[in-house]
């Protein structure tokens, strides 16, 4: 079975930074597209970023372009989401996910395995 374990969430002031990590086990890391999603209370889970299996295909939500960057380290079987210039609107539970799909899909239905989520809270 594939397992994803997230870490790195926390409480920061507006303008601060956090880096989320997602460790993947159960299958060769290079076979997965890695996606990031977030969900605020009472709202839908929405796309944040994705990095394809080739590590050359990526996508970002318009709301985070220029502030968030995603990367992957095959030696550590780990995906990262670096979040800079955080805003209160970024407050949500963040989830990493793994997909067998090609490219960098933005839809939750394209992802089969999900992390447990980590809370990110940005204060004004």
Tab-separated table of C-alpha atoms in Angstrom:
chain	number	residue	atom	x	y	z
A	1	UNK	CA	0.000	0.000	0.000
A	2	UNK	CA	1.114	3.559	-0.678
A	3	UNK	CA	1.452	5.851	2.313
A	4	UNK	CA	1.907	9.608	2.391
A	5	UNK	CA	2.980	11.374	5.577
A	6	UNK	CA	2.873	15.165	5.754
A	7	UNK	CA	4.606	17.579	8.081
A	8	UNK	CA	5.549	21.239	8.321
A	9	UNK	CA	2.291	23.019	9.055
A	10	UNK	CA	1.961	25.613	11.764
A	11	UNK	CA	0.983	29.129	12.747
A	12	UNK	CA	2.688	32.096	11.098
A	13	UNK	CA	2.056	35.798	10.709
A	14	UNK	CA	1.112	37.281	7.366
A	15	UNK	CA	4.186	37.583	5.184
A	16	UNK	CA	5.870	34.586	6.767
A	17	UNK	CA	6.946	31.281	5.258
A	18	UNK	CA	6.445	27.569	5.783
A	19	UNK	CA	7.701	24.485	3.995
A	20	UNK	CA	5.505	21.413	3.860
A	21	UNK	CA	6.988	17.960	3.335
A	22	UNK	CA	5.331	14.792	2.069
A	23	UNK	CA	7.166	11.482	2.407
A	24	UNK	CA	5.951	8.717	0.092
A	25	UNK	CA	6.409	4.989	0.674
A	26	UNK	CA	5.106	1.776	-0.895
A	27	UNK	CA	6.119	2.372	-4.509
A	28	UNK	CA	8.963	3.938	-6.416
A	29	UNK	CA	8.615	7.681	-5.931
A	30	UNK	CA	9.476	8.461	-9.551
A	31	UNK	CA	6.228	6.824	-10.711
A	32	UNK	CA	4.007	9.401	-8.978
A	33	UNK	CA	2.733	12.793	-9.895
A	34	UNK	CA	2.592	14.796	-6.661
A	35	UNK	CA	-0.186	17.264	-6.006
A	36	UNK	CA	-1.032	19.730	-3.259
A	37	UNK	CA	-4.550	20.748	-2.255
A	38	UNK	CA	-6.074	22.761	0.557
A	39	UNK	CA	-9.418	22.931	2.287
A	40	UNK	CA	-10.771	25.636	4.578
A	41	UNK	CA	-13.684	24.919	6.947
A	42	UNK	CA	-16.971	24.696	5.078
A	43	UNK	CA	-15.308	24.969	1.672
A	44	UNK	CA	-14.340	22.625	-1.132
A	45	UNK	CA	-10.919	21.104	-1.425
A	46	UNK	CA	-9.102	23.168	-4.034
A	47	UNK	CA	-5.984	22.741	-6.120
A	48	UNK	CA	-2.757	24.420	-5.043
A	49	UNK	CA	0.147	22.941	-7.011
A	50	UNK	CA	1.334	19.820	-8.808
A	51	UNK	CA	4.621	18.391	-10.044
A	52	UNK	CA	4.656	15.652	-12.650
A	53	UNK	CA	6.587	12.415	-12.593
A	54	UNK	CA	9.175	13.839	-14.947
A	55	UNK	CA	9.739	16.759	-12.534
A	56	UNK	CA	9.531	19.073	-15.557
A	57	UNK	CA	5.751	19.440	-15.620
A	58	UNK	CA	4.128	21.608	-12.985
A	59	UNK	CA	1.033	23.652	-12.367
A	60	UNK	CA	-0.013	26.268	-9.820
A	61	UNK	CA	-3.296	27.810	-8.837
A	62	UNK	CA	-3.476	31.473	-9.832
A	63	UNK	CA	-3.878	32.457	-6.193
A	64	UNK	CA	-0.442	31.084	-5.247
A	65	UNK	CA	1.667	31.736	-8.345
A	66	UNK	CA	4.818	33.610	-7.461
A	67	UNK	CA	4.471	32.747	-3.774
A	68	UNK	CA	4.442	28.935	-3.609
A	69	UNK	CA	6.877	26.517	-5.221
A	70	UNK	CA	6.756	22.737	-5.354
A	71	UNK	CA	9.705	20.401	-5.727
A	72	UNK	CA	10.657	16.778	-5.227
A	73	UNK	CA	13.701	14.894	-4.007
A	74	UNK	CA	13.810	11.355	-5.372
A	75	UNK	CA	16.644	10.338	-3.044
A	76	UNK	CA	14.381	11.049	-0.066
A	77	UNK	CA	11.063	10.038	-1.666
A	78	UNK	CA	9.798	13.431	-0.577
A	79	UNK	CA	7.773	16.207	-2.148
A	80	UNK	CA	7.901	19.772	-0.857
A	81	UNK	CA	5.683	22.816	-0.955
A	82	UNK	CA	7.543	26.007	-0.130
A	83	UNK	CA	5.090	28.733	0.855
A	84	UNK	CA	6.309	32.326	0.999
A	85	UNK	CA	4.509	35.630	1.516
A	86	UNK	CA	1.688	33.828	3.250
A	87	UNK	CA	-1.655	35.571	3.561
A	88	UNK	CA	-4.615	34.964	5.901
A	89	UNK	CA	-6.516	33.628	2.878
A	90	UNK	CA	-4.004	30.765	2.735
A	91	UNK	CA	-5.292	29.398	6.051
A	92	UNK	CA	-6.478	25.829	5.484
A	93	UNK	CA	-5.663	22.186	5.958
A	94	UNK	CA	-3.125	21.257	3.292
A	95	UNK	CA	-3.027	17.810	1.724
A	96	UNK	CA	-0.446	16.151	-0.449
A	97	UNK	CA	-1.572	13.520	-2.925
A	98	UNK	CA	-0.064	11.016	-5.350
A	99	UNK	CA	-1.330	10.213	-8.828
A	100	UNK	CA	-0.441	7.742	-11.556
A	101	UNK	CA	-1.636	10.248	-14.165
A	102	UNK	CA	0.757	11.850	-16.583
A	103	UNK	CA	1.492	15.543	-16.537
A	104	UNK	CA	0.451	17.702	-13.600
A	105	UNK	CA	-3.305	17.238	-13.135
A	106	UNK	CA	-5.255	19.782	-11.108
A	107	UNK	CA	-8.361	17.746	-10.265
A	108	UNK	CA	-8.678	15.809	-6.983
A	109	UNK	CA	-10.236	12.887	-8.845
A	110	UNK	CA	-6.913	12.296	-10.609
A	111	UNK	CA	-5.206	11.501	-7.314
A	112	UNK	CA	-5.499	8.110	-5.651
A	113	UNK	CA	-3.460	8.423	-2.459
A	114	UNK	CA	-3.661	11.224	0.064
A	115	UNK	CA	-1.743	12.415	3.077
A	116	UNK	CA	-3.367	12.997	6.444
A	117	UNK	CA	-3.360	16.776	6.101
A	118	UNK	CA	-1.493	19.453	8.007
A	119	UNK	CA	-2.937	22.692	9.361
A	120	UNK	CA	-1.582	26.009	8.109
A	121	UNK	CA	-2.827	29.097	9.918
A	122	UNK	CA	-1.829	32.608	8.882
A	123	UNK	CA	-2.647	35.450	11.253
A	124	UNK	CA	-3.210	39.063	10.250
